[in-house]
mmCIF file of C-alpha atoms and ligand atoms in Angstrom:
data_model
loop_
_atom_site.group_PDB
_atom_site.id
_atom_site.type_symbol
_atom_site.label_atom_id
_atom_site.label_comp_id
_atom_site.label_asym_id
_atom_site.label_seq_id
_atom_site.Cartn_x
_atom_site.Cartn_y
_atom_site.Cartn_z
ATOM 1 C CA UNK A 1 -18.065 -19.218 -1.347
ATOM 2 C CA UNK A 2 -17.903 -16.919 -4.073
ATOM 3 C CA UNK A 3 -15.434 -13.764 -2.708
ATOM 4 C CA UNK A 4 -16.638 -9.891 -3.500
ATOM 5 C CA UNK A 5 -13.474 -8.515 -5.050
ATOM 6 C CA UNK A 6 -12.897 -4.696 -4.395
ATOM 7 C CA UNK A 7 -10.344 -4.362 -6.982
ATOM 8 C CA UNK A 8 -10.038 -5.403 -10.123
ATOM 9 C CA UNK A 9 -7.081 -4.612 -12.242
ATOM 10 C CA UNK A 10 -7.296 -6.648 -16.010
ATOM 11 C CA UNK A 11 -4.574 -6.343 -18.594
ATOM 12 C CA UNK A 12 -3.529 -2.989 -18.033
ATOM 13 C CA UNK A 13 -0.164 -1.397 -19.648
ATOM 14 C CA UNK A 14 1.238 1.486 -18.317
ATOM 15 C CA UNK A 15 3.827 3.917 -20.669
ATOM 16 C CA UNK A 16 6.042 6.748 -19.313
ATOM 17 C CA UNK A 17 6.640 9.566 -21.073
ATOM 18 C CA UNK A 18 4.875 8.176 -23.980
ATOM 19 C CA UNK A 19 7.331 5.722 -25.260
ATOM 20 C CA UNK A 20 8.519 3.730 -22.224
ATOM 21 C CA UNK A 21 6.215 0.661 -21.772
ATOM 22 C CA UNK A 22 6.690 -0.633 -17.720
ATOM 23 C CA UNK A 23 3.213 -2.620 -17.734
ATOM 24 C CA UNK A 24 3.053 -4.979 -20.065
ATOM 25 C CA UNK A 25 -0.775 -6.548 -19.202
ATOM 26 C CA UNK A 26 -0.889 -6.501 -15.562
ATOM 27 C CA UNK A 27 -4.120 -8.095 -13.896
ATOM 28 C CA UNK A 28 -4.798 -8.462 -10.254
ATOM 29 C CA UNK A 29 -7.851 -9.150 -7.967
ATOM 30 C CA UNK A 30 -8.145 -7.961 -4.212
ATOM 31 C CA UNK A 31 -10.768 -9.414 -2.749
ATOM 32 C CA UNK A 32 -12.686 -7.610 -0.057
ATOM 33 C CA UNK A 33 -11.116 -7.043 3.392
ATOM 34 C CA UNK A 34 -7.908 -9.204 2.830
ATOM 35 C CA UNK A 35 -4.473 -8.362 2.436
ATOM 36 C CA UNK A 36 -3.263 -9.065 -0.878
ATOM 37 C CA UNK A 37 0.816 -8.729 -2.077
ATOM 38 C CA UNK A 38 3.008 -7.856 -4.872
ATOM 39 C CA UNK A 39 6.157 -9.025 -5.115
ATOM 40 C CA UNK A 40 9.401 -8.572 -7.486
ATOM 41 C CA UNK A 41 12.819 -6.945 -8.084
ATOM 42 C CA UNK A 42 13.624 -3.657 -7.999
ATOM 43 C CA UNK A 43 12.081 -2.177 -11.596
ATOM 44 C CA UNK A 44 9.679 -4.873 -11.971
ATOM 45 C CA UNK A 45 6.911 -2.310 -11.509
ATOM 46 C CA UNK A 46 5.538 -2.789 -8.799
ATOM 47 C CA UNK A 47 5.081 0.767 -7.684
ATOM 48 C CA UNK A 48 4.348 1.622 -10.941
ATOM 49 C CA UNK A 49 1.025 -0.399 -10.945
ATOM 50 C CA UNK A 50 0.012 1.069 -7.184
ATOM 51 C CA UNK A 51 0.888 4.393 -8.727
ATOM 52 C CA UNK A 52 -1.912 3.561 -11.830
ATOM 53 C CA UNK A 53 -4.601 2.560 -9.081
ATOM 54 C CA UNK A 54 -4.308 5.300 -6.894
ATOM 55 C CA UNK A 55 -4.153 7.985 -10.285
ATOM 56 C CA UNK A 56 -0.400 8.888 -9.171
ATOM 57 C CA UNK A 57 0.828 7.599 -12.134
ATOM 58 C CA UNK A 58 -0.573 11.042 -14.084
ATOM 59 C CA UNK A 59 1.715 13.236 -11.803
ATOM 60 C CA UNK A 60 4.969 11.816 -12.992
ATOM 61 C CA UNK A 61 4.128 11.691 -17.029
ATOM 62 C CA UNK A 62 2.772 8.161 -16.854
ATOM 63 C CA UNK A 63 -0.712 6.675 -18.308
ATOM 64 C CA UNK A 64 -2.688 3.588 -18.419
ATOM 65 C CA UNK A 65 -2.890 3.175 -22.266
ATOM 66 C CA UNK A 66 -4.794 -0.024 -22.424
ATOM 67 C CA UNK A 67 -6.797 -2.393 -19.483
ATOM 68 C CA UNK A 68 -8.982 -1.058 -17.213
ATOM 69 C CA UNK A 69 -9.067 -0.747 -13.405
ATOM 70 C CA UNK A 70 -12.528 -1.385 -11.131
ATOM 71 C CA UNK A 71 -13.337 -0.362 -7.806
ATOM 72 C CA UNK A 72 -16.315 -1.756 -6.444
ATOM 73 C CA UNK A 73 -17.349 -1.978 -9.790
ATOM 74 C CA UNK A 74 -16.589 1.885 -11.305
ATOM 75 C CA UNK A 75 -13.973 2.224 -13.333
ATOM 76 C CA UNK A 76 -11.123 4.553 -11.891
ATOM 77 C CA UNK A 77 -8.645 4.064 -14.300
ATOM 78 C CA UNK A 78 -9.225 8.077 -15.428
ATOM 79 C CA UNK A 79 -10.021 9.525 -12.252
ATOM 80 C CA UNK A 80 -7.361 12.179 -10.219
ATOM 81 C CA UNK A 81 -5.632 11.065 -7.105
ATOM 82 C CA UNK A 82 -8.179 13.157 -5.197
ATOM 83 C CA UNK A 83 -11.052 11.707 -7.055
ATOM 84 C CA UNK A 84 -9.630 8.016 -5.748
ATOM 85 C CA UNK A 85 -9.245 9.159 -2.303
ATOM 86 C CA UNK A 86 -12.975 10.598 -2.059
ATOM 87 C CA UNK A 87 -13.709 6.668 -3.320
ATOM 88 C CA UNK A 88 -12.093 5.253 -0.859
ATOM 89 C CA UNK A 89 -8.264 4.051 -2.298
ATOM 90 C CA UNK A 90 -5.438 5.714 0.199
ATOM 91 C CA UNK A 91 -1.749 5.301 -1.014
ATOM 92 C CA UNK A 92 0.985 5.236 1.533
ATOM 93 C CA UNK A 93 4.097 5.815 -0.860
ATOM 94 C CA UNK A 94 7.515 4.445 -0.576
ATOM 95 C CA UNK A 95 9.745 6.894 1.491
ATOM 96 C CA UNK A 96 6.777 8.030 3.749
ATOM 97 C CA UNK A 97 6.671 11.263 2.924
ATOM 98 C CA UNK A 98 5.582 13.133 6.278
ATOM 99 C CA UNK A 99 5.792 16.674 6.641
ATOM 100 C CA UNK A 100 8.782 16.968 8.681
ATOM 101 C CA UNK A 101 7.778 20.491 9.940
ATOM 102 C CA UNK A 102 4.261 19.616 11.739
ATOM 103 C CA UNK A 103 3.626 17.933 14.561
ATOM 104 C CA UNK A 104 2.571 13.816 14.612
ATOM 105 C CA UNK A 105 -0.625 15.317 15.692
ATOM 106 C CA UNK A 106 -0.930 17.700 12.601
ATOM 107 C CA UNK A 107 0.428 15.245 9.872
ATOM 108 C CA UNK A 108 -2.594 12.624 11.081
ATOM 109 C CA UNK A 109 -5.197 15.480 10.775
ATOM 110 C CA UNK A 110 -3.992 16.009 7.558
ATOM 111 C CA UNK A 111 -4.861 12.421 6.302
ATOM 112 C CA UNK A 112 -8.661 13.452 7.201
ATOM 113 C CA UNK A 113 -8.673 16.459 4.627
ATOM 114 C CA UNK A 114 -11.422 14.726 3.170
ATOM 115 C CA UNK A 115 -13.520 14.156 6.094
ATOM 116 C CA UNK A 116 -16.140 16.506 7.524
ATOM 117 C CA UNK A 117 -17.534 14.093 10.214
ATOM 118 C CA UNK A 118 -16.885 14.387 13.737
ATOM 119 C CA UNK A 119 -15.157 11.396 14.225
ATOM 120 C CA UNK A 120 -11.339 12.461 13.661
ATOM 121 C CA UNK A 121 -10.464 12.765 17.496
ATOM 122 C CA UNK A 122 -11.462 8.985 17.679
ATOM 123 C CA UNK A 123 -9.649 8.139 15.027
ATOM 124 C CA UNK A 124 -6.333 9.507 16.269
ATOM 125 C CA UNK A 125 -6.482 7.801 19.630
ATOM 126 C CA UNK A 126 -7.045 5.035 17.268
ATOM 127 C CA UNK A 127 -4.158 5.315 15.591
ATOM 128 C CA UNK A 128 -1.863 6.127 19.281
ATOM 129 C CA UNK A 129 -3.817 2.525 20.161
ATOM 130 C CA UNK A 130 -1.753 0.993 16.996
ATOM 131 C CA UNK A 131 1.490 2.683 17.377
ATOM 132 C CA UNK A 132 1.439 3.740 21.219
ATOM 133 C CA UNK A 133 4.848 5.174 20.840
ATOM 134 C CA UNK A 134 3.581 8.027 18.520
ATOM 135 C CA UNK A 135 1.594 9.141 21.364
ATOM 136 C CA UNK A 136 4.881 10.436 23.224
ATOM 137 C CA UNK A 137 6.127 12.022 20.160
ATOM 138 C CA UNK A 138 4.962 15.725 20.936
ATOM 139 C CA UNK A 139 8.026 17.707 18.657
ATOM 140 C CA UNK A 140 7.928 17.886 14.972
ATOM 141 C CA UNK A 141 7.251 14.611 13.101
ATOM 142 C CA UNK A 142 11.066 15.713 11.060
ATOM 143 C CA UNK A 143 13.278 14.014 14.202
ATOM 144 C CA UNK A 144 11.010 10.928 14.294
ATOM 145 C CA UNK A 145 13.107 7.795 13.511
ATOM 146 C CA UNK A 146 12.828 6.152 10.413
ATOM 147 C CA UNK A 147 10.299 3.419 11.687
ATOM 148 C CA UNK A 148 8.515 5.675 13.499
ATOM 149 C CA UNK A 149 8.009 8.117 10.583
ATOM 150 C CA UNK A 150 7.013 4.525 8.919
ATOM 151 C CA UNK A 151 4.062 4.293 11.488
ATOM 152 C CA UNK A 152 2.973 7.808 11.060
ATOM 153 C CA UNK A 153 2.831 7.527 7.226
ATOM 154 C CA UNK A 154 0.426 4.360 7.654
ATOM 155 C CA UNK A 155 -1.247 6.214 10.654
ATOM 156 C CA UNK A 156 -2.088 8.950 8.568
ATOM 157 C CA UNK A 157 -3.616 6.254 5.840
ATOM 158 C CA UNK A 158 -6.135 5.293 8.564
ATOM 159 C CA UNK A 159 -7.025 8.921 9.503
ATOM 160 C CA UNK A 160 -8.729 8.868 5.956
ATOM 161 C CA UNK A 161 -10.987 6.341 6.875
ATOM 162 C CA UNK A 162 -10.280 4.184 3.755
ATOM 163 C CA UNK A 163 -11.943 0.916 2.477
ATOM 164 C CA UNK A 164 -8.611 0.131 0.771
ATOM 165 C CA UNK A 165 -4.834 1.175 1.756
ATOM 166 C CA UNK A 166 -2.045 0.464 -0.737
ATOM 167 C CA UNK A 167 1.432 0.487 0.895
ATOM 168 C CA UNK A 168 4.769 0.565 -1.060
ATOM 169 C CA UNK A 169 7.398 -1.353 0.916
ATOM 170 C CA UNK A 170 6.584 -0.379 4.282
ATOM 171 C CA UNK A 171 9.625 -2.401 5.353
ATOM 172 C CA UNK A 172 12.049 -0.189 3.707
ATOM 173 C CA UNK A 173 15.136 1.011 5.667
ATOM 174 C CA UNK A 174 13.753 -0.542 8.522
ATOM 175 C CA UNK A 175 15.704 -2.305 11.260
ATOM 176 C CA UNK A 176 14.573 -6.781 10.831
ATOM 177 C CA UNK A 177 13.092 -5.979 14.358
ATOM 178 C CA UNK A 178 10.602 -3.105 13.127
ATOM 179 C CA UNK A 179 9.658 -5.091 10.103
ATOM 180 C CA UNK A 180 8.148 -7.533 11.955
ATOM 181 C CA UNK A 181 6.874 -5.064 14.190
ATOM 182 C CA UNK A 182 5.654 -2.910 11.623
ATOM 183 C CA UNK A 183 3.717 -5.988 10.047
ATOM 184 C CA UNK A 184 2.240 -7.383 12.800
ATOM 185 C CA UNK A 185 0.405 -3.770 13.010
ATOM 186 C CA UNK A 186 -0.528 -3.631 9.628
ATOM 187 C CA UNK A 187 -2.010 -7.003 9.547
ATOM 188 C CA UNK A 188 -3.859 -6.153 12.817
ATOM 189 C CA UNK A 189 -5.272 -3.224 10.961
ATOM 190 C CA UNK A 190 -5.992 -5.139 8.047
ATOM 191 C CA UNK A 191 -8.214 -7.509 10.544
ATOM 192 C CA UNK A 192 -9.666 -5.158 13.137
ATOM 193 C CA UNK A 193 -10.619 -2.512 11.034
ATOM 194 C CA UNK A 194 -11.427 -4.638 8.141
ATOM 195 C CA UNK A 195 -9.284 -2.089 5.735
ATOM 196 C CA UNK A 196 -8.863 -4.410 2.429
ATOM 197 C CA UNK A 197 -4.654 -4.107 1.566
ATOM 198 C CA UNK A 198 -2.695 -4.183 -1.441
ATOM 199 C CA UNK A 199 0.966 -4.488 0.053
ATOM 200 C CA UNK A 200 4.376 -3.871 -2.192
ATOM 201 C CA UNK A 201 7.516 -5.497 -1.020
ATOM 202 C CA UNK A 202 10.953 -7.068 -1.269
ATOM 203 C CA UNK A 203 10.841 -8.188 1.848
ATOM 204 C CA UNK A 204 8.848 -11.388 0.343
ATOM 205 C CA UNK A 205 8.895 -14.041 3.177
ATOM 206 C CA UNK A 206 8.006 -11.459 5.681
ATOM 207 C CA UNK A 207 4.838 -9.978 3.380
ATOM 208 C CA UNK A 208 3.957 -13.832 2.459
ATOM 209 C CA UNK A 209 3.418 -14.939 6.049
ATOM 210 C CA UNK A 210 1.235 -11.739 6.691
ATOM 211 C CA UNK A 211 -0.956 -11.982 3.320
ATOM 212 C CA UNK A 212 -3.895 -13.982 2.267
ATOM 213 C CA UNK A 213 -2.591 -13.911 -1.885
ATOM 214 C CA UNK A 214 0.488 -12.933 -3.895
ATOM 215 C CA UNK A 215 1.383 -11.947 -7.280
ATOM 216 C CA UNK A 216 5.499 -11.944 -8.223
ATOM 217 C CA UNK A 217 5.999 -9.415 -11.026
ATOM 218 C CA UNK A 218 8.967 -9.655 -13.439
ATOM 219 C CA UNK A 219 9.796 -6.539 -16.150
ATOM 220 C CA UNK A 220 6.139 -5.396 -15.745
ATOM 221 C CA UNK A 221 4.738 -8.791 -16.100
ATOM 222 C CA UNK A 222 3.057 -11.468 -13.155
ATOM 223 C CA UNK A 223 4.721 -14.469 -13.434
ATOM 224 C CA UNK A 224 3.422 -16.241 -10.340
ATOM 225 C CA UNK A 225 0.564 -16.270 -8.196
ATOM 226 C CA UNK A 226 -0.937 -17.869 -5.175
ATOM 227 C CA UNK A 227 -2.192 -18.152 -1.783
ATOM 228 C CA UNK A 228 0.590 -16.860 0.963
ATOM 229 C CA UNK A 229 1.479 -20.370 1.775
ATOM 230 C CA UNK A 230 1.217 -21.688 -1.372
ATOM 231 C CA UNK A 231 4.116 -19.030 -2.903
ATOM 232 C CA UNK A 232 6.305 -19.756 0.946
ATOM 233 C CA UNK A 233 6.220 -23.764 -0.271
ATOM 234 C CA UNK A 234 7.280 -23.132 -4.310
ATOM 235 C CA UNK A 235 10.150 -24.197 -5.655
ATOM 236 C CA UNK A 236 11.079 -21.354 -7.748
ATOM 237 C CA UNK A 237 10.059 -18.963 -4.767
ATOM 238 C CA UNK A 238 12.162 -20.606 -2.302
ATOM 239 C CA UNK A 239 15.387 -19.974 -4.982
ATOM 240 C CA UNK A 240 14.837 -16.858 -6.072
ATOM 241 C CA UNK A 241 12.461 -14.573 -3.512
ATOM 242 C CA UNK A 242 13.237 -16.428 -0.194
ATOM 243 C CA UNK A 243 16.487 -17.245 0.395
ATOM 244 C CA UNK A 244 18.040 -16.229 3.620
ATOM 245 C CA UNK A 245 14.577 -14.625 4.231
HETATM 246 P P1 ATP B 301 11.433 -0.495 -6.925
HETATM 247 O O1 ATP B 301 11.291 -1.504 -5.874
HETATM 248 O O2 ATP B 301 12.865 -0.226 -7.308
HETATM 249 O O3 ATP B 301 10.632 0.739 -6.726
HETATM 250 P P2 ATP B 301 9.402 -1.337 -8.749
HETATM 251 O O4 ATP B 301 9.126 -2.767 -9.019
HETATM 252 O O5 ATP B 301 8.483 -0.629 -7.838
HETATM 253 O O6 ATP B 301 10.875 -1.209 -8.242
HETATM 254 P P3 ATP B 301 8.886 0.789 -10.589
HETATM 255 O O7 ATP B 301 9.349 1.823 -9.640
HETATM 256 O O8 ATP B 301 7.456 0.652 -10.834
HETATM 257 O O9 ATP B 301 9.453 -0.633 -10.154
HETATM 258 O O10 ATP B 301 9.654 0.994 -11.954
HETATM 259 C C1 ATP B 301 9.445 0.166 -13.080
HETATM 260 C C2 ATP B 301 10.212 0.714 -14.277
HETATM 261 O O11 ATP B 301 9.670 1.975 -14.659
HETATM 262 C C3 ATP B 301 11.697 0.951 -14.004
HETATM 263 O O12 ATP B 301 12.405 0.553 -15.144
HETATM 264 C C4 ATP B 301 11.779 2.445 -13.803
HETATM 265 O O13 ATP B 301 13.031 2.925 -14.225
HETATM 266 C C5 ATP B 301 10.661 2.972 -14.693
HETATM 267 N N1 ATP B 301 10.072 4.220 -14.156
HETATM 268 C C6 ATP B 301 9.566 4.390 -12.929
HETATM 269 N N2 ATP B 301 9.095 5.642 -12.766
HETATM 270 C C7 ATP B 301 9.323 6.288 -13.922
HETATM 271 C C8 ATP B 301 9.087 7.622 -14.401
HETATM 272 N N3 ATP B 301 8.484 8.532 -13.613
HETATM 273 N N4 ATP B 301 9.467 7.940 -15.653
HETATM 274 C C9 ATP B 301 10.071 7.003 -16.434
HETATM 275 N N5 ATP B 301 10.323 5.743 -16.056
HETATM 276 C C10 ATP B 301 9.968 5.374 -14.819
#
């Protein structure tokens, strides 16, 4: 069975400040409603590719300067962050950037800025269904704990109703317990609310046993790729990525 892929990243490079090539011909497939991963080390450029999909990449000097990037068919590779949201892309960045000084309730309405249906009420009880413990959080979203701050940043990703959510290592700074708390959710999201996911992490044995595909990047290259299970069983995986993991 032939799969519909969402999106459809070929041979793109990426410069900084227009000299610094990070992307050296990048391409990627996400098929629809899976839950697809890169993995790497630290500067591989791994955010830096999220960053080009979801139009980020033009806030902080950088630019696609060759490939071309296809959602659903349309090219997106020039189109502003807000542009990509409207289509249907949502970015939960590394760090989770909440706003400290409004309330959980307030930071989830503000990942439905785009919305003018009536639906938003339903979706935040859908959200306090995923991560019950944001429910009793009534203060300002600021003194949440790290992984709880975590599960507001993805809860606000749902509030926009996305087709696609791209996360950058949602198991950062997170306690082992969380992370596998943490991705148990997001794959439960992934499958209940058939939300296709393009998932960054370090953490590579705990994002391989959650995702359907993986790509390893290496100094803005992909080096390997392959089902979840396939990448757990190889060789050079098991050295380098998985160790200890
Ligand atoms: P990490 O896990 O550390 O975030 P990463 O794989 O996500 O690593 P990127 O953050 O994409 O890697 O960074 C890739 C390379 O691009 C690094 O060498 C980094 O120093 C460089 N880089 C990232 N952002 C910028 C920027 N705004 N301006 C210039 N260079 C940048």
């Amino acid at each position: 069975v032939e799969k519909e892929i969402v999106l459809s990243v070929n041979n793109i490079e990426v410069v900084y400040d227009e000299v610094i090539l990070v992307l050296r011909g990048i391409s990627l497939d996400v098929p629809k409603g899976e839950l697809v991963t890169l993995l790497g080390p630290n500067g591989a450029g791994k955010s830096t590719t999220l960053k080009a999909i979801s139009g980020l990449l033009k806030t902080e000097d950088g630019e696609v300067t060759r490939g071309t990037i296809e959602f659903k068919g349309e090219s997106i590779a020039n189109s502003s962050p807000d542009e990509i949201v409207r289509k249907g892309i949502f970015q939960v960045m590394e760090g989770r950037r909440i706003i400290e000084d409004m309330t959980v309730i307030e930071n989830l309405r503000l990942g439905a800025y785009t919305r003018r249906d009536k639906g938003i009420k339903d979706d935040i009880e859908k959200v306090f269904h995923y991560f019950p413990r944001l429910k009793e959080r009534t203060g300002m979203a600021g003194y949440l704990s790290g992984g709880e701050q975590q599960m507001l940043a993805i809860g606000r990703a749902i509030m926009a109703r996305p087709e696609m959510i791209l996360l950058d290592e949602p198991s950062m700074g997170l306690s082992p317990l969380l992370v596998k708390e943490v991705f148990g959710i997001i794959r439960n999201i992934n499958k209940e609310q058939g939300i296709t996911m393009l998932l960054v992490e370090q953490n590579a044995n705990m994002a391989l046993h959650s995702a359907n595909y993986g790509y390893v990047m290496e100094s803005g290259k992909i080096v390997l790729d392959g089902t979840g299970e396939e990448l757990l069983n190889n060789e050079d995986m098991k050295e380098f990525y998985l160790a200890g993991g």
